[in-house]
mmCIF file of C-alpha atoms (C1' of nucleotides) in Angstrom:
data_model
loop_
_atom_site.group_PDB
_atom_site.id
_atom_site.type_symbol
_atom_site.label_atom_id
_atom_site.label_comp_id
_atom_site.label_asym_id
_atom_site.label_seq_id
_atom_site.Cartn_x
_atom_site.Cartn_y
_atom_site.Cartn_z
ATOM 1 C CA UNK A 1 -15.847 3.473 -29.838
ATOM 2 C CA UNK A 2 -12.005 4.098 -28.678
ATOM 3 C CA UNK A 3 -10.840 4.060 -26.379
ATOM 4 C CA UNK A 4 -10.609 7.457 -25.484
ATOM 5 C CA UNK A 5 -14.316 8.250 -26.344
ATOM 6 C CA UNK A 6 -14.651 5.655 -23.345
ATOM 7 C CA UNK A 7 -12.378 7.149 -21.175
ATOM 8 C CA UNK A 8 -14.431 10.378 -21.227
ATOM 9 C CA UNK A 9 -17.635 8.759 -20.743
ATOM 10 C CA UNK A 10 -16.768 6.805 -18.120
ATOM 11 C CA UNK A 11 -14.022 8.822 -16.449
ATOM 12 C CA UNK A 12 -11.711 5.823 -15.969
ATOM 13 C CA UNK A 13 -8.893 6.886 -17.246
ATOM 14 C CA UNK A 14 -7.104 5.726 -20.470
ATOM 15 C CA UNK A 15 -4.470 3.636 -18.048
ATOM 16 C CA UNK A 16 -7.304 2.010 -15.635
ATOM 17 C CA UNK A 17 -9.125 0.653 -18.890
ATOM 18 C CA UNK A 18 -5.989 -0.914 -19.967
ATOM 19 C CA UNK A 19 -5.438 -2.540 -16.950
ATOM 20 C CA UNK A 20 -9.541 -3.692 -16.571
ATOM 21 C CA UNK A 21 -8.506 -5.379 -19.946
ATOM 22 C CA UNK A 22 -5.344 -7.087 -18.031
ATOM 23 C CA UNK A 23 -6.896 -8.320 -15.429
ATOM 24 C CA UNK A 24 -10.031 -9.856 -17.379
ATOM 25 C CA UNK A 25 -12.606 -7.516 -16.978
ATOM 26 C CA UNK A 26 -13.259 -6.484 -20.230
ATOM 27 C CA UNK A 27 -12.091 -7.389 -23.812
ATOM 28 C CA UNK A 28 -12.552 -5.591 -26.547
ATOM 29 C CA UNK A 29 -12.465 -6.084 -30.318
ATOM 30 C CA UNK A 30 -9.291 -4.965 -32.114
ATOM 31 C CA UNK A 31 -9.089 -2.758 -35.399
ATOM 32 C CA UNK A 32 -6.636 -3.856 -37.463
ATOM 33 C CA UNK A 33 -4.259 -1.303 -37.046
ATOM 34 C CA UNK A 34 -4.427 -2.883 -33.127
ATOM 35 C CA UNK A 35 -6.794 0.606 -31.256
ATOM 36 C CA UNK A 36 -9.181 -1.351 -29.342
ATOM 37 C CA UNK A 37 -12.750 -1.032 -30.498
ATOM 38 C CA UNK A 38 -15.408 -0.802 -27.425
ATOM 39 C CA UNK A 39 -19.205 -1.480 -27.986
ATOM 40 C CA UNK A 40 -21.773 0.827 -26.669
ATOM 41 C CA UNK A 41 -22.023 -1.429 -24.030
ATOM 42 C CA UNK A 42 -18.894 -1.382 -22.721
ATOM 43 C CA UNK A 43 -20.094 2.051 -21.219
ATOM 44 C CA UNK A 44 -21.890 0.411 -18.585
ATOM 45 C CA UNK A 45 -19.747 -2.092 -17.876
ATOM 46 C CA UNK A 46 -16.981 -0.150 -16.956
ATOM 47 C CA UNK A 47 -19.337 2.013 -14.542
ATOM 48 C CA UNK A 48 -20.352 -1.415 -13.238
ATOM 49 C CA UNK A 49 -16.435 -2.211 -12.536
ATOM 50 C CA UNK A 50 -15.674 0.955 -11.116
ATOM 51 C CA UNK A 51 -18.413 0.622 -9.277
ATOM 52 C CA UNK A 52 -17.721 -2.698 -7.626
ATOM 53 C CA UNK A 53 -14.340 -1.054 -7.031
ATOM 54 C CA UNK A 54 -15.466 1.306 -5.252
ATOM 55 C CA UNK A 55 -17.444 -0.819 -3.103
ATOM 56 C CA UNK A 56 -13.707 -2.297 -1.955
ATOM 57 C CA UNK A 57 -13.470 -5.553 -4.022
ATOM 58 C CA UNK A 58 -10.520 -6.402 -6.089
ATOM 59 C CA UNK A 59 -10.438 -6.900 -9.743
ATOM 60 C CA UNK A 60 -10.295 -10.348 -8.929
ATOM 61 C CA UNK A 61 -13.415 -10.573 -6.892
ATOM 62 C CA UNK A 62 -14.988 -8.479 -9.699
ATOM 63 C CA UNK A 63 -13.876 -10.675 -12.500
ATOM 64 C CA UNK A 64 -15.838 -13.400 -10.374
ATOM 65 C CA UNK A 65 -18.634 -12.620 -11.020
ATOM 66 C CA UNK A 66 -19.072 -9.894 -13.108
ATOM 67 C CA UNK A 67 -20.262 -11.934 -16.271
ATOM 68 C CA UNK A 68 -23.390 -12.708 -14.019
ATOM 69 C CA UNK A 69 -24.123 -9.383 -12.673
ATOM 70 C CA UNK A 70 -24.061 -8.060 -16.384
ATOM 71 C CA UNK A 71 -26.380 -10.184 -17.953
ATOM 72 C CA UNK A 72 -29.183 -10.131 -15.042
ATOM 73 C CA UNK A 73 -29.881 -8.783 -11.638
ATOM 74 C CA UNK A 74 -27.159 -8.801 -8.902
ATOM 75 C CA UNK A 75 -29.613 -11.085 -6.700
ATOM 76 C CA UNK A 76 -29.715 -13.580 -8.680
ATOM 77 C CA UNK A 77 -25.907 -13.996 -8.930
ATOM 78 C CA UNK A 78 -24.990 -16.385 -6.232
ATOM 79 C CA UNK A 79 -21.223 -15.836 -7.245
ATOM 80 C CA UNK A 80 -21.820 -12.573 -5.346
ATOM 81 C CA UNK A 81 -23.307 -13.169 -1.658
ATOM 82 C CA UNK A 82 -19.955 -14.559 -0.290
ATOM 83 C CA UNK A 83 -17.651 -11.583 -1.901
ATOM 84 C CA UNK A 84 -19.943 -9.587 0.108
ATOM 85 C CA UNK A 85 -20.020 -11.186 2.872
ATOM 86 C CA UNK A 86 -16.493 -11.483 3.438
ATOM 87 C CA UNK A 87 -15.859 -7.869 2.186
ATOM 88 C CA UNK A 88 -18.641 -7.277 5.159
ATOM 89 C CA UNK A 89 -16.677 -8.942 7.394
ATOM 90 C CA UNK A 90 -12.912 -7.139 6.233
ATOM 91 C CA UNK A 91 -14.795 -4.387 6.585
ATOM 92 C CA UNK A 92 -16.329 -4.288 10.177
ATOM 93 C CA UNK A 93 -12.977 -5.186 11.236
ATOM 94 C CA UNK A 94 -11.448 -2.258 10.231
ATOM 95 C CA UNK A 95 -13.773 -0.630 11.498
ATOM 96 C CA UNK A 96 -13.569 -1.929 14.807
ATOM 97 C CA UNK A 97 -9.758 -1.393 14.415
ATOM 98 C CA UNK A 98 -9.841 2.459 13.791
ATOM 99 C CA UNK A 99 -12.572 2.704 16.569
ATOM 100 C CA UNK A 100 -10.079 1.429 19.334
ATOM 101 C CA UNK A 101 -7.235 3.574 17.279
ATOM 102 C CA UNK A 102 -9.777 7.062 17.462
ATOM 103 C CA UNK A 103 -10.775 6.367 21.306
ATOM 104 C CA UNK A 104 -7.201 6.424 22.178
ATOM 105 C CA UNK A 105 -6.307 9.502 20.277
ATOM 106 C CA UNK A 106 -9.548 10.815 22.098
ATOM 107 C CA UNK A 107 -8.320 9.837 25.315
ATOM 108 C CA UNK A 108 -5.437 11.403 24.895
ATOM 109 C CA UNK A 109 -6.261 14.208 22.766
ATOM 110 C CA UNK A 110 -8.655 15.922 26.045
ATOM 111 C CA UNK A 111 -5.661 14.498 28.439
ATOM 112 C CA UNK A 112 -3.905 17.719 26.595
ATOM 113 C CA UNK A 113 -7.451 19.685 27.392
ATOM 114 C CA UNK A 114 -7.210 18.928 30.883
ATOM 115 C CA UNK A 115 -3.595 19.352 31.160
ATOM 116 C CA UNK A 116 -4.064 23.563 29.948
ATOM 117 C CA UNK A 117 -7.303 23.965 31.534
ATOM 118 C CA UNK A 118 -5.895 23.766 35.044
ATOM 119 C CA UNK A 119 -2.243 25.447 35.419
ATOM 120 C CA UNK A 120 0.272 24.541 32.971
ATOM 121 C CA UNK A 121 3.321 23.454 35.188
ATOM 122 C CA UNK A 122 0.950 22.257 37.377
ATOM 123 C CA UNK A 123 1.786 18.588 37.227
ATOM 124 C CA UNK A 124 -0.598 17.468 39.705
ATOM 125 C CA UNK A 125 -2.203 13.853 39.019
ATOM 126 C CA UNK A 126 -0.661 11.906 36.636
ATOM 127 C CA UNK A 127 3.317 11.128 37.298
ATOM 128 C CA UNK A 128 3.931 9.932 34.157
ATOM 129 C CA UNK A 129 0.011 8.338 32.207
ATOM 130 C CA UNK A 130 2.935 6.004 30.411
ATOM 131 C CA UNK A 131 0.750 5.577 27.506
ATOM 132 C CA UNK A 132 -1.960 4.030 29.649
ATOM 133 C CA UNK A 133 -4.508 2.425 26.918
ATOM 134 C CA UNK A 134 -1.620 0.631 25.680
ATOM 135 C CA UNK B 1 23.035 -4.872 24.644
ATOM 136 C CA UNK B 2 23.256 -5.719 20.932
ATOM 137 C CA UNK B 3 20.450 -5.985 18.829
ATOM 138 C CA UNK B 4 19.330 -9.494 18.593
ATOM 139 C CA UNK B 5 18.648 -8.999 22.699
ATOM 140 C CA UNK B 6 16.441 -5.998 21.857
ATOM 141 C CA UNK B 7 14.689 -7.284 19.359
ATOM 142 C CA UNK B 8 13.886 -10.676 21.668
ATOM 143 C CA UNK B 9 12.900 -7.999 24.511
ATOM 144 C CA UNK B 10 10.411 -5.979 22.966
ATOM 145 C CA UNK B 11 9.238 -8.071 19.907
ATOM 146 C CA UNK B 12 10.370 -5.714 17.127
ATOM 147 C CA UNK B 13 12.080 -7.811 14.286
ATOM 148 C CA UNK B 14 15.624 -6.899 13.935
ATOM 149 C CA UNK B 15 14.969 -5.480 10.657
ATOM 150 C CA UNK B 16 12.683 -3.154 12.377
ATOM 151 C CA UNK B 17 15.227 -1.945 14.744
ATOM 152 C CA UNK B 18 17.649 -1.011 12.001
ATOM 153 C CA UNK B 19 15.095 0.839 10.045
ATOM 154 C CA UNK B 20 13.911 2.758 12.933
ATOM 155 C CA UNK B 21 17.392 4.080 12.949
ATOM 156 C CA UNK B 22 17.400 4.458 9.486
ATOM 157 C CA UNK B 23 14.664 6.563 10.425
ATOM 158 C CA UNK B 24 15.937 8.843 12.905
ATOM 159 C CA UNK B 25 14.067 6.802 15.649
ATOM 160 C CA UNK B 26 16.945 5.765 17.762
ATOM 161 C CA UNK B 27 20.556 6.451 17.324
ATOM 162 C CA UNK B 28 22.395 3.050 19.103
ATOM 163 C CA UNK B 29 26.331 3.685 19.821
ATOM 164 C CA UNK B 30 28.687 1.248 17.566
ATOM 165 C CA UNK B 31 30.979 -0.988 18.623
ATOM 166 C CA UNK B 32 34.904 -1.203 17.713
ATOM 167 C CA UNK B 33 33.940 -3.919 15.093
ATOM 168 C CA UNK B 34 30.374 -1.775 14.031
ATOM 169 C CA UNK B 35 27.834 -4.192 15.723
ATOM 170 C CA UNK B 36 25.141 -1.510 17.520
ATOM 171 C CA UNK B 37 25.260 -1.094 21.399
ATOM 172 C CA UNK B 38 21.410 -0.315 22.575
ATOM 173 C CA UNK B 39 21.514 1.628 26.185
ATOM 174 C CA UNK B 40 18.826 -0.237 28.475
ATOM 175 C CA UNK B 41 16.864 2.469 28.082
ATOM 176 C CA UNK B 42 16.137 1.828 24.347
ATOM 177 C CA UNK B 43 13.984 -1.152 25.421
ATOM 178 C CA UNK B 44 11.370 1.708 26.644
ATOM 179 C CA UNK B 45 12.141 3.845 23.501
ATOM 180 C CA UNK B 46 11.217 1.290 21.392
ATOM 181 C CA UNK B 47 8.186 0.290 23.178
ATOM 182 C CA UNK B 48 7.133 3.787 22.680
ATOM 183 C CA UNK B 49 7.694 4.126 19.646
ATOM 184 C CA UNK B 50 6.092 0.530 18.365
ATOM 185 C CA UNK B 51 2.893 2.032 20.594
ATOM 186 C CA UNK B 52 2.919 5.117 18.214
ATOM 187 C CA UNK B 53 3.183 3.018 15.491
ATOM 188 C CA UNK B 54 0.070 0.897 16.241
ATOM 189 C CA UNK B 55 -2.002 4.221 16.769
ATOM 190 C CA UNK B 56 -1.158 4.333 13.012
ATOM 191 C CA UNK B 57 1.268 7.657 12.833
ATOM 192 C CA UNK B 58 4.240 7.624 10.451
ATOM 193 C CA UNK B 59 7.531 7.392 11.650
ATOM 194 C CA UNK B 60 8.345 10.829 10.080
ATOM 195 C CA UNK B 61 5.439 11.967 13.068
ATOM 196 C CA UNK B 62 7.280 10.052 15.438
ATOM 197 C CA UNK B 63 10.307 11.316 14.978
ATOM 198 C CA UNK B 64 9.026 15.023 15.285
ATOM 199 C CA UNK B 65 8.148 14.612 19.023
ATOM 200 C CA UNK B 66 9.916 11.078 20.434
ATOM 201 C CA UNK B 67 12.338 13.376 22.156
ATOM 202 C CA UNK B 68 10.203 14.980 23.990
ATOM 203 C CA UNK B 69 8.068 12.531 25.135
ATOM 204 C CA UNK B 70 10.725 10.139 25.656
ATOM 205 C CA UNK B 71 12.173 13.153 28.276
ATOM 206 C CA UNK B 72 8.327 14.215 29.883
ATOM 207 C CA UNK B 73 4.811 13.363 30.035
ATOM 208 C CA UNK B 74 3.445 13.239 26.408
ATOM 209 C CA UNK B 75 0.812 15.744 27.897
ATOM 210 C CA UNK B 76 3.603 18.729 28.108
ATOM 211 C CA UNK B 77 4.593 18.222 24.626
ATOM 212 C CA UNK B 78 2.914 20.605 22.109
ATOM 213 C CA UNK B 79 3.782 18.873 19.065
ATOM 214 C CA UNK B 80 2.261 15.753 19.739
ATOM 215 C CA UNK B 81 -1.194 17.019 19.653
ATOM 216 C CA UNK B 82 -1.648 18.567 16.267
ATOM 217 C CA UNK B 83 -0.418 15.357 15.354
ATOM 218 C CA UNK B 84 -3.469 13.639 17.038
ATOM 219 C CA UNK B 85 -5.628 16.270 15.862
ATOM 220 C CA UNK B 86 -4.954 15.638 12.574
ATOM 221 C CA UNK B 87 -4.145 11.584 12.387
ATOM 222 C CA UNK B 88 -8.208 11.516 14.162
ATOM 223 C CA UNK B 89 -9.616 13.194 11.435
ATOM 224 C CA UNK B 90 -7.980 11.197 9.088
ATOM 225 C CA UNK B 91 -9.271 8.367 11.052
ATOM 226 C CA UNK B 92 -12.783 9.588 11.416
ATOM 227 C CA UNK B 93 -12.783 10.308 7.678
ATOM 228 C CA UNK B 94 -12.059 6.765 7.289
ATOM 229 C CA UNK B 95 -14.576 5.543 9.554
ATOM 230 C CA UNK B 96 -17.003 7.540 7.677
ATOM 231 C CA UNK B 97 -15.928 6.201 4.058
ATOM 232 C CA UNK B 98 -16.020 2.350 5.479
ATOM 233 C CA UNK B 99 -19.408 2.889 7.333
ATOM 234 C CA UNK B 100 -20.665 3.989 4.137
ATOM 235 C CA UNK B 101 -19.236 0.774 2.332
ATOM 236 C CA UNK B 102 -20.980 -1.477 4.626
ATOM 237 C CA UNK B 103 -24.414 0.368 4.794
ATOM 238 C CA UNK B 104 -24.059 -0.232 0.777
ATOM 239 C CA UNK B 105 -23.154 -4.066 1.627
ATOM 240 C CA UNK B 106 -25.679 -4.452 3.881
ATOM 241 C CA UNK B 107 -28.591 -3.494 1.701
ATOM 242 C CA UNK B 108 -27.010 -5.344 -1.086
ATOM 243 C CA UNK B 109 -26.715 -8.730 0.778
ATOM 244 C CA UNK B 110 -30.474 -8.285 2.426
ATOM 245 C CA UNK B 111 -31.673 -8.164 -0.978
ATOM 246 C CA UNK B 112 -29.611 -11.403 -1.701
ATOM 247 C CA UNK B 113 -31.946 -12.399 1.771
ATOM 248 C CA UNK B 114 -35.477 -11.225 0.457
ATOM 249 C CA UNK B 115 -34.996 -12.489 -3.208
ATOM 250 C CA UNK B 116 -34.517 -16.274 -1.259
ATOM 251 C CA UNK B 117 -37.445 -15.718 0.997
ATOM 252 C CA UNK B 118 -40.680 -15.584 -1.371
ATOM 253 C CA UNK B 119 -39.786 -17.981 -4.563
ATOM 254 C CA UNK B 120 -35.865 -17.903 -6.316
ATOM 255 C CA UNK B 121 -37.194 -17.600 -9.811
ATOM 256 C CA UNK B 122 -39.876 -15.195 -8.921
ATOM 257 C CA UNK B 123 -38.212 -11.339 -9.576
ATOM 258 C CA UNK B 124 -41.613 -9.513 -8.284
ATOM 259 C CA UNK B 125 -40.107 -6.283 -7.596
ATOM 260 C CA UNK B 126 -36.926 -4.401 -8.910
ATOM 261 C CA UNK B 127 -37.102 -4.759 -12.583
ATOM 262 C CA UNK B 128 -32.891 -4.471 -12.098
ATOM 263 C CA UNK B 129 -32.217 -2.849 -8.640
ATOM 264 C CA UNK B 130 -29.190 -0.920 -10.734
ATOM 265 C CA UNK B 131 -26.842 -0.475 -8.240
ATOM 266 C CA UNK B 132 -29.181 1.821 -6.871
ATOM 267 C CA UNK B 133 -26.652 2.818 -3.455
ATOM 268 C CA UNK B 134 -24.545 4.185 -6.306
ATOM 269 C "C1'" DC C 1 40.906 -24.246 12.822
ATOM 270 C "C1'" DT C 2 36.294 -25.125 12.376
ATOM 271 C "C1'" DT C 3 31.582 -24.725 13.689
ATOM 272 C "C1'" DG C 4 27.720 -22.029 14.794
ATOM 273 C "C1'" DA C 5 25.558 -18.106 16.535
ATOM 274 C "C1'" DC C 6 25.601 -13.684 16.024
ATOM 275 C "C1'" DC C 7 26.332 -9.175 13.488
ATOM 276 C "C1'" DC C 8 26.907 -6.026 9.231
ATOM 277 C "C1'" DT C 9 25.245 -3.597 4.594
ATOM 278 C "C1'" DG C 10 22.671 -3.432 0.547
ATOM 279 C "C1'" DA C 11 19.122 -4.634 -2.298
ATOM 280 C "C1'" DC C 12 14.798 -6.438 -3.868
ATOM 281 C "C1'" DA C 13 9.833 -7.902 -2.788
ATOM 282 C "C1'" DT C 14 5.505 -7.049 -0.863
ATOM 283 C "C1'" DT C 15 -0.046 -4.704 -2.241
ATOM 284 C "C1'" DA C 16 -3.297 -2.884 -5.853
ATOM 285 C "C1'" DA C 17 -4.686 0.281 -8.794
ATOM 286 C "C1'" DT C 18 -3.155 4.006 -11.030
ATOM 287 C "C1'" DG C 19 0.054 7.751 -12.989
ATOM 288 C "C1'" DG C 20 3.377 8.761 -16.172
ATOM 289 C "C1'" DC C 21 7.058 8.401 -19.436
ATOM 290 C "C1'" DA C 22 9.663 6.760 -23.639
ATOM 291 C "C1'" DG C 23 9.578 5.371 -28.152
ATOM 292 C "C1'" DG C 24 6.889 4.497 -31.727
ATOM 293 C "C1'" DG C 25 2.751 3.788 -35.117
ATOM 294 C "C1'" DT C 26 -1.858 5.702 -37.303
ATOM 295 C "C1'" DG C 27 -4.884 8.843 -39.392
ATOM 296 C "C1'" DT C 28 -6.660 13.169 -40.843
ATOM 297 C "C1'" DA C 29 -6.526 17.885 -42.111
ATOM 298 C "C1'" DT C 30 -4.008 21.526 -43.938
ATOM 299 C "C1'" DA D 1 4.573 16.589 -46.221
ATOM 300 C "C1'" DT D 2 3.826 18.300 -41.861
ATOM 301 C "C1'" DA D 3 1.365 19.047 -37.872
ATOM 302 C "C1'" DC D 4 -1.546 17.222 -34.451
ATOM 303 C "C1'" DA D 5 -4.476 14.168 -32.113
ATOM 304 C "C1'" DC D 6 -4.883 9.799 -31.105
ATOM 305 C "C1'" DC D 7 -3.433 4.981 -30.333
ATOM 306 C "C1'" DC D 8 -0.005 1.141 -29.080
ATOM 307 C "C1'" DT D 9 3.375 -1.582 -25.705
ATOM 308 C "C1'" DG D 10 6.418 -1.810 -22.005
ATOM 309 C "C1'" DC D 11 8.376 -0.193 -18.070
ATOM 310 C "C1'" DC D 12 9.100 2.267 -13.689
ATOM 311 C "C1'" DA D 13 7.050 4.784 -9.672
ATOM 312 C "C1'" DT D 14 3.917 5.239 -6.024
ATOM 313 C "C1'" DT D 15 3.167 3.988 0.020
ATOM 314 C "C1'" DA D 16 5.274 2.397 4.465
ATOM 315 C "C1'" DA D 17 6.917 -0.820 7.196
ATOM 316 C "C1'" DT D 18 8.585 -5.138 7.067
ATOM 317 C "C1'" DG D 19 10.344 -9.770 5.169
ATOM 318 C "C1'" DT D 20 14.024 -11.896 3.185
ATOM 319 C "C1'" DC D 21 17.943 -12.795 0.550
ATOM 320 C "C1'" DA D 22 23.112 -12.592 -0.614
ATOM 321 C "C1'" DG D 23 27.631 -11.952 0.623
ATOM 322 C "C1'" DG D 24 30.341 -11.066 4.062
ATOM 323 C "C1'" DG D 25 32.643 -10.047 9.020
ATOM 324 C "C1'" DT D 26 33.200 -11.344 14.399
ATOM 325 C "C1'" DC D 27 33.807 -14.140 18.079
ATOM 326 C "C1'" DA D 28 33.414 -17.720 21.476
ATOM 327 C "C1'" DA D 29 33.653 -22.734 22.333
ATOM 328 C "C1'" DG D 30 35.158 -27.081 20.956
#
DNA sequence: CTTGACCCTGACATTAATGGCAGGGTGTAT
DNA sequence: ATACACCCTGCCATTAATGTCAGGGTCAAG
């Protein structure tokens, strides 16, 4: 198959296959007029990629230990337990990160309700909250 | 005070302070021989605007409300909160995507657990698990 | 007058995967 | 042969704030 045929069965686009190819992921056969020539198989392999991708790991991680995940189950692959763990990890922290970042806006956000629910001008508590959660 | 002093005062790299000018952020008077002359009140300003920066707006949003808030209580200014409004949901979206990603890590690496509890080479169940969060 | 600490502008690099173009070759059908 | 669909490589752009050069002024103290 060409790669176009793959493109639309996988819906990676022409570019992202290429650059699967670059970074390792995949290698296909060449014609000899140089069009890449995919096996069937390449079908699920890409959906594995994108998949991993979409799970947040880098084409790096991927091309760690995709060889293993390919040829038998993921659990078996013990390449694969500390990319997910540390992804885990990344990802918790972010977490975390945006949590502090959305209670502020929060905070502040219903320090606008409270502001128009009791008299505009009215400038009663608060000389100044100068940014207090900072 | 020139810009090595403001930079030591409120931790923003030099190269920060120019490109929050560059910016629009802050607008320093020059000197006869061009070096920037910072007011003592841009220490504050670029507190502020290094806070706004950590609660993750751009500093095209910044820019669209620093002069008010630099002059009043953030709570009187109305163009700060549609900016909130909008930079939760974009946080809350992201929260969502994330939580999603580790609920999909989580299973994966507790089947990485159960496989190692009752016998490595013994794959009972899940002829392939197949990505199954996909 | 030289040293050293400061300042200036302008430009490129960073990150990671992807989009998109230019310029060109291949292959098939009309 | 000409049109058209497909393929190739190589390169630049994207995002946003910051780091980091290079190449050059300014200015005070020695």
């Amino acid at each position: 198959m060409k790669i176009g045929e793959l493109s639309r069965k996988t819906g990676a686009s022409i570019r992202s296959l290429r650059y699967y190819e670059s970074q390792g992921l995949i290698s296909p056969l060449r014609e000899s007029n140089g069009y890449r020539e995919y096996s069937p198989l390449a079908e699920e392999q890409v959906r594995t990629i994108r998949f991993y991708l979409q799970l947040g790991l880098t084409t790096e991680q991927i091309a760690g230990f995709l060889h293993c995940v390919l040829s038998r189950p993921e659990a078996f692959c013990t390449e694969v337990l500390p990319v997910y763990e540390s992804k885990l990890a990344d990802i918790e922290a972010q977490i975390a990160q945006l949590t502090r970042i959305r209670d502020n806006l929060v905070d502040r956000i219903s320090s606008f309700r409270d502001e128009s629910e009791h008299g505009e001008g009215e400038s009663k508590r608060d000389e100044r909250s100068e940014r207090s959660g900072f």
